[in-house]
Short mmCIF file of C-alpha atoms in Angstrom, two decimals:
data_model
loop_
_atom_site.label_atom_id
_atom_site.label_comp_id
_atom_site.label_asym_id
_atom_site.label_seq_id
_atom_site.Cartn_x
_atom_site.Cartn_y
_atom_site.Cartn_z
CA UNK A 1 121.49 93.16 176.74
CA UNK A 2 119.68 96.47 176.87
CA UNK A 3 117.32 97.71 174.35
CA UNK A 4 119.72 100.32 173.34
CA UNK A 5 122.21 97.69 172.71
CA UNK A 6 119.76 95.53 170.92
CA UNK A 7 118.74 98.36 168.67
CA UNK A 8 122.30 99.43 167.89
CA UNK A 9 123.13 95.61 167.02
CA UNK A 10 120.35 95.60 164.38
CA UNK A 11 121.39 98.96 163.02
CA UNK A 12 124.94 97.72 162.57
CA UNK A 13 123.89 94.63 161.21
CA UNK A 14 121.57 96.49 158.67
CA UNK A 15 124.49 98.87 157.66
CA UNK A 16 126.84 95.79 157.15
CA UNK A 17 124.03 94.11 154.83
CA UNK A 18 123.53 97.47 153.06
CA UNK A 19 127.39 97.95 152.43
CA UNK A 20 127.80 94.41 151.52
CA UNK A 21 124.85 94.43 148.87
CA UNK A 22 126.15 97.77 147.73
CA UNK A 23 129.73 96.29 147.15
CA UNK A 24 128.20 93.35 145.14
CA UNK A 25 126.10 95.53 142.90
CA UNK A 26 129.14 97.62 142.21
CA UNK A 27 131.09 94.55 141.47
CA UNK A 28 128.57 92.93 139.27
CA UNK A 29 129.31 93.46 135.52
CA UNK A 30 127.12 95.75 133.36
CA UNK A 31 125.32 94.24 130.69
CA UNK A 32 127.06 95.62 127.40
CA UNK A 33 125.34 97.82 124.90
CA UNK A 34 125.08 96.76 121.45
CA UNK A 35 125.83 98.59 118.39
CA UNK A 36 125.31 96.96 114.88
CA UNK A 37 126.44 98.94 111.88
CA UNK A 38 125.02 97.50 108.52
CA UNK A 39 126.21 98.34 104.97
CA UNK A 40 124.00 97.78 102.13
CA UNK A 41 124.93 95.66 99.14
CA UNK A 42 128.61 95.39 99.64
CA UNK A 43 130.54 92.38 98.52
CA UNK A 44 132.55 91.28 101.40
CA UNK A 45 135.53 90.60 99.05
CA UNK A 46 135.60 94.20 97.99
CA UNK A 47 136.81 95.18 101.59
CA UNK A 48 140.41 95.47 102.36
CA UNK A 49 140.22 93.02 105.26
CA UNK A 50 138.98 90.41 102.90
CA UNK A 51 141.36 90.86 100.32
CA UNK A 52 139.90 93.78 98.38
CA UNK A 53 142.43 95.72 96.14
CA UNK A 54 140.63 98.75 95.20
CA UNK A 55 138.27 100.25 97.99
CA UNK A 56 139.92 102.85 100.66
CA UNK A 57 138.41 101.88 103.95
CA UNK A 58 140.65 103.46 106.60
CA UNK A 59 137.93 103.67 109.42
CA UNK A 60 137.00 99.76 108.78
CA UNK A 61 140.63 98.89 108.86
CA UNK A 62 141.18 100.68 111.75
CA UNK A 63 138.15 99.14 113.51
CA UNK A 64 139.26 95.51 112.38
CA UNK A 65 142.71 96.12 114.32
CA UNK A 66 140.54 96.35 117.46
CA UNK A 67 138.36 93.33 116.70
CA UNK A 68 137.78 89.77 115.83
CA UNK A 69 137.23 89.42 111.87
CA UNK A 70 134.79 86.46 110.87
CA UNK A 71 136.27 84.69 107.72
CA UNK A 72 133.05 82.58 107.34
CA UNK A 73 130.02 84.70 108.11
CA UNK A 74 126.90 84.07 105.92
CA UNK A 75 123.27 85.27 105.50
CA UNK A 76 120.67 82.77 104.06
CA UNK A 77 119.31 85.06 101.17
CA UNK A 78 121.42 87.65 99.19
CA UNK A 79 118.56 90.07 99.22
CA UNK A 80 117.94 93.26 101.56
CA UNK A 81 114.77 92.39 103.33
CA UNK A 82 115.02 88.74 103.69
CA UNK A 83 118.54 88.80 105.25
CA UNK A 84 117.30 91.67 107.79
CA UNK A 85 114.58 89.70 108.94
CA UNK A 86 116.80 86.71 109.36
CA UNK A 87 119.15 88.95 111.40
CA UNK A 88 116.47 90.48 113.70
CA UNK A 89 114.39 87.19 114.28
CA UNK A 90 117.00 84.49 114.40
CA UNK A 91 114.78 82.60 111.99
CA UNK A 92 115.60 81.57 108.45
CA UNK A 93 113.39 83.19 105.69
CA UNK A 94 110.88 80.34 105.44
CA UNK A 95 110.37 80.21 109.10
CA UNK A 96 109.95 83.72 109.77
CA UNK A 97 107.83 84.33 106.20
CA UNK A 98 110.11 86.78 104.44
CA UNK A 99 111.20 84.38 101.76
CA UNK A 100 111.58 87.18 98.99
CA UNK A 101 112.04 90.89 98.68
CA UNK A 102 109.47 93.25 99.62
CA UNK A 103 107.43 90.58 101.54
CA UNK A 104 106.26 90.74 105.12
CA UNK A 105 107.55 88.36 107.88
CA UNK A 106 104.62 86.58 109.71
CA UNK A 107 103.09 89.07 112.32
CA UNK A 108 103.20 86.16 114.76
CA UNK A 109 106.89 86.16 115.10
CA UNK A 110 108.82 88.01 117.88
CA UNK A 111 112.27 89.63 117.16
CA UNK A 112 115.00 91.64 118.46
CA UNK A 113 113.02 94.37 120.34
CA UNK A 114 110.64 92.04 122.03
CA UNK A 115 113.49 89.61 123.19
CA UNK A 116 115.78 92.20 124.65
CA UNK A 117 113.20 94.15 126.41
CA UNK A 118 112.59 91.95 129.17
CA UNK A 119 116.44 91.90 129.86
CA UNK A 120 116.47 95.56 130.38
CA UNK A 121 117.34 96.85 126.80
CA UNK A 122 116.17 99.95 124.72
CA UNK A 123 116.31 98.69 121.08
CA UNK A 124 116.41 101.18 118.20
CA UNK A 125 117.07 101.48 114.51
CA UNK A 126 118.34 104.31 112.37
CA UNK A 127 118.43 104.42 108.92
CA UNK A 128 117.11 101.63 106.32
CA UNK A 129 114.40 99.68 107.93
CA UNK A 130 113.12 97.48 105.35
CA UNK A 131 111.22 94.88 107.44
CA UNK A 132 107.72 94.29 108.33
CA UNK A 133 105.07 94.22 109.66
CA UNK A 134 105.66 96.67 112.49
CA UNK A 135 103.94 94.48 114.88
CA UNK A 136 106.76 92.01 114.48
CA UNK A 137 109.77 94.41 114.56
CA UNK A 138 108.50 97.14 117.10
CA UNK A 139 112.05 99.00 117.02
CA UNK A 140 112.18 102.56 118.19
CA UNK A 141 112.80 104.50 115.26
CA UNK A 142 115.94 106.81 115.57
CA UNK A 143 116.48 109.66 113.19
CA UNK A 144 119.49 111.05 111.46
CA UNK A 145 120.44 108.62 108.63
CA UNK A 146 118.64 108.30 105.23
CA UNK A 147 116.27 105.13 104.95
CA UNK A 148 115.93 105.64 101.08
CA UNK A 149 118.39 103.32 99.37
CA UNK A 150 117.54 104.67 95.95
CA UNK A 151 117.58 108.36 96.67
CA UNK A 152 120.07 110.46 94.58
CA UNK A 153 121.73 111.65 96.53
CA UNK A 154 121.80 110.25 99.95
CA UNK A 155 120.65 112.84 102.44
CA UNK A 156 123.30 113.92 104.68
CA UNK A 157 123.62 111.96 108.22
CA UNK A 158 123.30 113.57 111.59
CA UNK A 159 124.60 111.77 114.41
CA UNK A 160 122.72 113.91 117.00
CA UNK A 161 120.04 111.51 117.27
CA UNK A 162 122.02 108.31 117.82
CA UNK A 163 124.05 110.14 120.29
CA UNK A 164 121.04 110.86 122.25
CA UNK A 165 119.71 107.37 121.90
CA UNK A 166 122.85 105.74 122.99
CA UNK A 167 123.11 108.33 126.07
CA UNK A 168 119.77 108.77 127.00
CA UNK A 169 120.08 106.63 130.32
CA UNK A 170 122.11 104.09 132.17
CA UNK A 171 119.87 101.25 130.85
CA UNK A 172 121.78 99.02 128.08
CA UNK A 173 120.65 100.09 124.47
CA UNK A 174 120.80 97.82 121.46
CA UNK A 175 121.02 100.18 118.21
CA UNK A 176 121.16 99.26 114.67
CA UNK A 177 122.63 101.88 112.36
CA UNK A 178 121.55 100.58 108.76
CA UNK A 179 123.22 102.59 105.98
CA UNK A 180 121.94 102.76 102.69
CA UNK A 181 125.68 102.73 100.80
CA UNK A 182 126.92 101.11 98.70
CA UNK A 183 123.43 100.11 97.28
CA UNK A 184 122.48 101.69 93.78
CA UNK A 185 122.48 104.33 92.54
CA UNK A 186 126.07 104.78 92.96
CA UNK A 187 126.19 108.58 93.27
CA UNK A 188 128.03 109.20 96.76
CA UNK A 189 131.78 109.63 97.31
CA UNK A 190 134.71 110.92 95.44
CA UNK A 191 134.84 108.75 92.16
CA UNK A 192 138.04 110.67 91.08
CA UNK A 193 139.90 108.45 93.70
CA UNK A 194 139.16 105.33 91.45
CA UNK A 195 140.50 106.15 87.81
CA UNK A 196 138.57 103.32 85.92
CA UNK A 197 141.55 102.23 83.88
CA UNK A 198 143.35 101.30 87.28
CA UNK A 199 140.66 99.23 88.76
CA UNK A 200 141.33 95.56 89.05
CA UNK A 201 137.96 93.91 88.41
CA UNK A 202 137.19 90.41 90.14
CA UNK A 203 137.02 87.55 87.44
CA UNK A 204 133.04 87.31 87.92
CA UNK A 205 132.93 90.91 86.39
CA UNK A 206 133.05 91.47 82.80
CA UNK A 207 135.37 93.90 81.55
CA UNK A 208 133.91 96.78 79.57
CA UNK A 209 134.31 100.53 79.91
CA UNK A 210 130.87 100.97 81.21
CA UNK A 211 131.38 98.33 83.50
CA UNK A 212 134.75 99.84 84.76
CA UNK A 213 132.90 103.38 85.21
CA UNK A 214 130.14 101.69 87.27
CA UNK A 215 132.55 99.84 89.44
CA UNK A 216 134.42 102.85 90.25
CA UNK A 217 131.28 104.72 91.39
CA UNK A 218 130.60 101.66 93.47
CA UNK A 219 134.10 101.79 95.05
CA UNK A 220 133.64 105.60 95.82
CA UNK A 221 130.31 104.62 97.63
CA UNK A 222 132.17 102.00 99.74
CA UNK A 223 134.46 104.87 100.86
CA UNK A 224 131.67 107.07 101.60
CA UNK A 225 130.07 104.41 103.55
CA UNK A 226 133.31 103.84 105.36
CA UNK A 227 133.34 107.51 106.48
CA UNK A 228 129.98 107.26 107.88
CA UNK A 229 131.40 104.00 109.95
CA UNK A 230 133.97 106.39 111.14
CA UNK A 231 131.48 109.02 112.26
CA UNK A 232 129.23 106.45 114.10
CA UNK A 233 132.08 104.98 116.08
CA UNK A 234 133.38 108.48 117.00
CA UNK A 235 129.69 109.51 118.16
CA UNK A 236 129.69 106.11 120.40
CA UNK A 237 133.07 107.25 121.79
CA UNK A 238 131.89 110.75 122.68
CA UNK A 239 128.96 109.08 124.95
CA UNK A 240 131.66 107.57 127.10
CA UNK A 241 130.03 104.18 126.61
CA UNK A 242 132.39 102.91 124.00
CA UNK A 243 134.31 100.57 126.49
CA UNK A 244 131.24 98.59 127.56
CA UNK A 245 129.63 98.36 124.03
CA UNK A 246 129.71 95.40 121.65
CA UNK A 247 130.07 96.76 118.09
CA UNK A 248 129.14 94.44 115.19
CA UNK A 249 129.88 95.84 111.68
CA UNK A 250 128.46 93.84 108.78
CA UNK A 251 128.42 94.58 104.91
CA UNK A 252 125.13 92.61 104.16
CA UNK A 253 124.95 90.69 101.06
CA UNK A 254 126.84 91.17 97.73
CA UNK A 255 126.76 94.20 95.40
CA UNK A 256 124.34 94.64 92.54
CA UNK A 257 126.56 92.89 89.93
CA UNK A 258 125.75 89.84 88.31
CA UNK A 259 126.86 86.80 90.36
CA UNK A 260 126.66 88.66 93.71
CA UNK A 261 123.10 90.03 94.82
CA UNK A 262 120.25 88.02 94.17
CA UNK A 263 122.15 84.85 93.89
CA UNK A 264 123.18 81.79 95.91
CA UNK A 265 126.84 82.27 94.90
CA UNK A 266 129.41 82.77 97.84
CA UNK A 267 129.78 86.46 96.43
CA UNK A 268 126.09 86.95 97.44
CA UNK A 269 125.75 85.12 100.43
CA UNK A 270 129.06 85.54 102.07
CA UNK A 271 129.24 88.73 104.36
CA UNK A 272 131.66 90.73 106.38
CA UNK A 273 131.42 90.51 110.15
CA UNK A 274 133.71 92.36 112.63
CA UNK A 275 133.18 92.21 116.34
CA UNK A 276 134.63 94.71 118.69
CA UNK A 277 134.15 94.27 122.54
CA UNK A 278 136.85 95.97 124.67
CA UNK A 279 138.55 93.85 127.29
CA UNK A 280 136.37 90.96 126.20
CA UNK A 281 137.23 90.17 122.67
CA UNK A 282 140.92 90.16 121.77
CA UNK A 283 141.94 92.54 119.09
CA UNK A 284 143.66 91.74 115.74
CA UNK A 285 142.22 88.21 115.69
CA UNK A 286 140.48 86.41 112.80
CA UNK A 287 138.39 83.20 113.14
CA UNK A 288 137.19 80.59 110.50
CA UNK A 289 134.04 79.78 112.91
CA UNK A 290 131.01 79.56 110.56
CA UNK A 291 128.17 81.66 111.52
CA UNK A 292 125.08 82.78 110.06
CA UNK A 293 122.82 85.88 110.49
CA UNK A 294 120.26 83.84 112.36
CA UNK A 295 123.00 83.25 115.16
CA UNK A 296 123.13 86.87 115.85
CA UNK A 297 120.03 87.48 117.92
CA UNK A 298 120.66 84.31 120.00
CA UNK A 299 124.32 85.63 120.73
CA UNK A 300 122.86 88.77 121.83
CA UNK A 301 120.40 87.13 124.23
CA UNK A 302 123.20 84.84 125.61
CA UNK A 303 125.18 88.07 126.11
CA UNK A 304 122.25 90.03 127.73
CA UNK A 305 121.92 87.20 130.36
CA UNK A 306 118.68 85.62 128.56
CA UNK A 307 118.43 82.03 127.64
CA UNK A 308 118.40 81.40 123.73
CA UNK A 309 116.75 77.80 124.55
CA UNK A 310 113.76 79.85 125.67
CA UNK A 311 113.05 80.68 121.91
CA UNK A 312 112.52 78.58 118.66
CA UNK A 313 115.55 80.03 116.85
CA UNK A 314 117.18 78.68 113.86
CA UNK A 315 120.29 80.07 114.92
CA UNK A 316 122.65 79.31 118.04
CA UNK A 317 124.65 81.55 120.13
CA UNK A 318 128.51 82.02 119.20
CA UNK A 319 129.31 83.88 122.37
CA UNK A 320 132.23 81.22 123.11
CA UNK A 321 133.60 82.30 119.61
CA UNK A 322 133.81 85.93 120.73
CA UNK A 323 135.23 85.01 124.01
CA UNK A 324 138.00 83.08 122.23
CA UNK A 325 136.91 79.62 123.85
CA UNK A 326 136.43 77.99 120.41
CA UNK A 327 137.21 78.21 116.81
CA UNK A 328 134.18 76.53 115.52
CA UNK A 329 130.46 76.97 115.40
CA UNK A 330 128.39 75.83 112.69
CA UNK A 331 129.05 72.79 110.52
CA UNK A 332 126.80 74.16 107.41
CA UNK A 333 125.50 77.36 106.37
CA UNK A 334 122.45 77.32 104.24
CA UNK A 335 120.94 79.74 101.30
CA UNK A 336 117.75 80.41 99.31
CA UNK A 337 116.77 82.26 96.28
CA UNK A 338 113.39 82.54 94.69
CA UNK A 339 113.91 85.67 92.42
CA UNK A 340 110.64 86.99 93.02
CA UNK A 341 109.36 89.97 92.51
CA UNK A 342 112.85 91.03 90.73
CA UNK A 343 111.98 88.43 87.84
CA UNK A 344 110.18 85.15 86.85
CA UNK A 345 110.42 82.53 89.65
CA UNK A 346 113.74 80.74 89.79
CA UNK A 347 114.24 78.87 92.93
CA UNK A 348 117.74 78.19 94.19
CA UNK A 349 118.95 76.55 97.15
CA UNK A 350 122.53 76.06 98.61
CA UNK A 351 124.64 74.70 101.49
CA UNK A 352 128.27 75.08 102.18
CA UNK A 353 130.68 73.58 104.67
CA UNK A 354 132.94 76.44 104.50
CA UNK A 355 135.07 74.65 101.88
CA UNK A 356 132.79 73.65 99.15
CA UNK A 357 129.47 75.34 98.33
CA UNK A 358 126.79 72.89 96.56
CA UNK A 359 123.98 74.66 94.66
CA UNK A 360 120.81 73.33 93.54
CA UNK A 361 118.78 75.05 90.60
CA UNK A 362 115.23 73.58 90.75
CA UNK A 363 114.14 74.96 87.57
CA UNK A 364 117.28 74.62 85.29
CA UNK A 365 115.23 74.32 81.96
CA UNK A 366 114.37 78.00 82.58
CA UNK A 367 116.55 80.94 81.78
CA UNK A 368 117.52 83.31 84.80
CA UNK A 369 116.16 86.92 84.31
CA UNK A 370 116.63 89.63 86.89
CA UNK A 371 115.15 92.80 86.19
CA UNK A 372 117.10 94.91 88.36
CA UNK A 373 120.27 94.06 86.61
CA UNK A 374 118.85 93.31 83.25
CA UNK A 375 116.02 95.30 82.49
CA UNK A 376 116.97 99.02 83.48
CA UNK A 377 119.61 99.82 81.20
CA UNK A 378 118.59 102.97 79.04
CA UNK A 379 115.76 103.72 81.73
CA UNK A 380 117.78 104.46 84.63
CA UNK A 381 121.61 104.24 83.72
CA UNK A 382 122.49 104.91 87.32
CA UNK A 383 121.08 101.84 88.61
CA UNK A 384 122.35 99.66 85.86
CA UNK A 385 124.35 100.88 82.80
CA UNK A 386 126.55 97.72 82.11
CA UNK A 387 124.56 94.52 81.47
CA UNK A 388 123.83 95.54 77.83
CA UNK A 389 127.44 96.04 77.41
CA UNK A 390 128.31 92.62 78.49
CA UNK A 391 125.66 91.10 76.13
CA UNK A 392 126.82 93.46 73.36
CA UNK A 393 130.47 92.31 73.46
CA UNK A 394 130.03 88.62 74.54
CA UNK A 395 130.40 87.47 70.76
CA UNK A 396 133.86 88.69 70.75
CA UNK A 397 135.02 87.77 74.17
CA UNK A 398 134.93 84.41 75.46
CA UNK A 399 135.25 85.25 79.09
CA UNK A 400 132.23 87.80 78.86
CA UNK A 401 130.37 85.21 76.92
CA UNK A 402 130.79 82.67 79.79
CA UNK A 403 129.73 85.18 82.21
CA UNK A 404 126.59 85.91 80.52
CA UNK A 405 125.81 82.35 79.88
CA UNK A 406 126.61 81.53 83.56
CA UNK A 407 124.32 84.00 84.78
CA UNK A 408 121.28 83.32 82.36
CA UNK A 409 121.50 79.44 81.89
CA UNK A 410 122.28 77.40 84.95
CA UNK A 411 122.57 73.57 85.38
CA UNK A 412 120.63 71.49 87.91
CA UNK A 413 123.55 71.31 90.18
CA UNK A 414 126.78 73.46 90.98
CA UNK A 415 129.61 72.51 93.05
CA UNK A 416 132.57 74.90 93.85
CA UNK A 417 135.85 74.74 95.83
CA UNK A 418 135.60 78.41 97.20
CA UNK A 419 138.60 77.96 99.02
CA UNK A 420 140.46 77.59 95.81
CA UNK A 421 138.00 79.29 93.44
CA UNK A 422 136.32 81.98 95.44
CA UNK A 423 134.41 83.69 92.47
CA UNK A 424 133.14 80.02 91.49
CA UNK A 425 134.46 80.16 88.07
CA UNK A 426 134.84 76.28 87.72
CA UNK A 427 131.84 74.06 88.28
CA UNK A 428 133.09 70.62 89.79
CA UNK A 429 129.88 68.98 89.89
CA UNK A 430 130.90 66.38 87.55
CA UNK A 431 134.50 65.74 89.22
CA UNK A 432 134.62 61.94 90.22
CA UNK A 433 136.80 62.75 93.20
CA UNK A 434 134.23 64.91 94.75
CA UNK A 435 131.35 62.57 94.44
CA UNK A 436 131.33 61.85 98.27
CA UNK A 437 131.29 65.59 99.30
CA UNK A 438 128.61 66.33 96.61
CA UNK A 439 126.50 63.59 97.99
CA UNK A 440 126.92 64.77 101.56
CA UNK A 441 126.14 68.34 100.83
CA UNK A 442 123.04 67.18 98.74
CA UNK A 443 121.70 65.28 101.53
CA UNK A 444 122.27 67.92 104.04
CA UNK A 445 120.56 70.53 101.85
CA UNK A 446 117.50 67.73 101.71
CA UNK A 447 117.54 67.67 105.18
CA UNK A 448 117.28 71.59 105.75
CA UNK A 449 114.61 71.83 103.15
CA UNK A 450 112.43 69.23 104.96
CA UNK A 451 113.20 71.12 108.40
CA UNK A 452 112.29 74.46 106.91
CA UNK A 453 109.09 73.22 105.28
CA UNK A 454 110.38 74.70 101.90
CA UNK A 455 108.16 73.34 98.94
CA UNK A 456 110.86 74.15 96.49
CA UNK A 457 109.02 75.22 93.37
CA UNK A 458 105.82 77.38 94.16
CA UNK A 459 102.84 76.26 92.39
CA UNK A 460 101.43 79.83 91.88
CA UNK A 461 104.10 82.58 92.54
CA UNK A 462 101.67 85.45 92.20
CA UNK A 463 99.20 84.29 94.49
CA UNK A 464 102.01 83.44 96.99
CA UNK A 465 103.48 86.85 96.87
CA UNK A 466 99.69 88.08 97.50
CA UNK A 467 99.44 85.73 100.50
CA UNK A 468 102.68 87.05 101.94
CA UNK A 469 101.60 90.52 101.66
CA UNK A 470 98.28 89.48 103.48
CA UNK A 471 100.20 87.60 106.18
CA UNK A 472 99.01 84.35 105.02
CA UNK A 473 102.14 82.97 103.54
CA UNK A 474 102.49 80.17 100.86
CA UNK A 475 104.52 78.07 103.36
CA UNK A 476 101.92 77.68 106.31
CA UNK A 477 102.99 77.09 109.80
CA UNK A 478 106.49 76.54 110.46
CA UNK A 479 107.69 73.59 112.08
CA UNK A 480 108.49 73.49 115.77
CA UNK A 481 111.35 71.01 115.96
CA UNK A 482 114.83 71.48 114.31
CA UNK A 483 117.30 68.70 113.55
CA UNK A 484 120.43 68.30 115.69
CA UNK A 485 122.41 68.52 112.43
CA UNK A 486 121.73 72.21 112.43
CA UNK A 487 123.32 72.77 115.68
CA UNK A 488 127.03 74.18 116.08
CA UNK A 489 129.95 71.53 116.15
#
């Protein structure tokens, strides 16, 4: 063979290798983008897709028609900052360090940006951030959405910046758009769409004229939030990347009504979760698979090609649920509340198996006081105009009296059949036919508290809060090993 023939042979071989490699690269699936849209203080049961009978949410309804709807999604603490820290870290409040509102997570933890960057992702956040310290949550800040949840009115949003972030390059992105509605004050939206006398109040909300007016304003904010969701989805579509983007919508914790936010009741901890991923997730499907916010980051890592086992998560990937390969995930979902700094310490812990919820009030001899709900009437009527009317009418209305008593005076244990009593009006803790269920859930809660290194009742909450702000933390170093019982079924 001549030198020319040999050279030609190598040239042809090189070209074939190049073409083969190019074809393989072209055939390889692109890593999906991720868009997470969060509402703020929206009780999931007030949305149409979860049986709500009041709020108009055409954009969320249309989105759900293209998506998988989770009927059993939970967060571990029904307060803004702790639940967001859980979502971004994959760790429960005790282990990430943010165990009450306006407290920092440990600066030593790593979160969504650090975990996705090695996999090629740009990770940004627009709107309400409300997590810290910056070292632990190094998101790229994206402008365009108001980050102040108590502004009156909310600043108009501008999707220019999220469009630029999403379309900046061909590298995959993970973008959180954290809205500030329907957090108080309820001042956005068109209240005239919701005549107060036509509203059907849920049974855990006392019926007074002032409450009806507040609920109408809350519903108007849900509709305003829904319009923002529509604008965000249109913006994604305009980038040409919607077909390769997993979109998650979540309602966060319950609204600022007694029995919702700042509680361990189901209306506080149960959240909406809707997942759309064209060509991967079947549309118009619902699942009873139980998941928690702590499961989201492991799932994103799994989708992005990483290995969740490389991180010490409390959560586990529910990618098989998204792919329709299974209808189960967790066996239990857990919750915690300390009522700090919103009021005097009142530690509460809970666990649910999806059918029953067991709640343990660790200081039942104390009364429950939550300043945001019970102390602002008169000082800032836009934030809480209604609690005083509950107390004022309780003597003449048995149902209102029971709601006030339920909120302020709680027994050591509570047990609810949330399937048949979704607003938890009937405490079944003394029902002899449910003794074994109560025992099982109580033991499971004990095991979780031990796993989380949870001391239960802090000896000095003021000092604990100071320690958290100084990154020392009351709860010390989190354990490295987790029980198998916390794993998915």
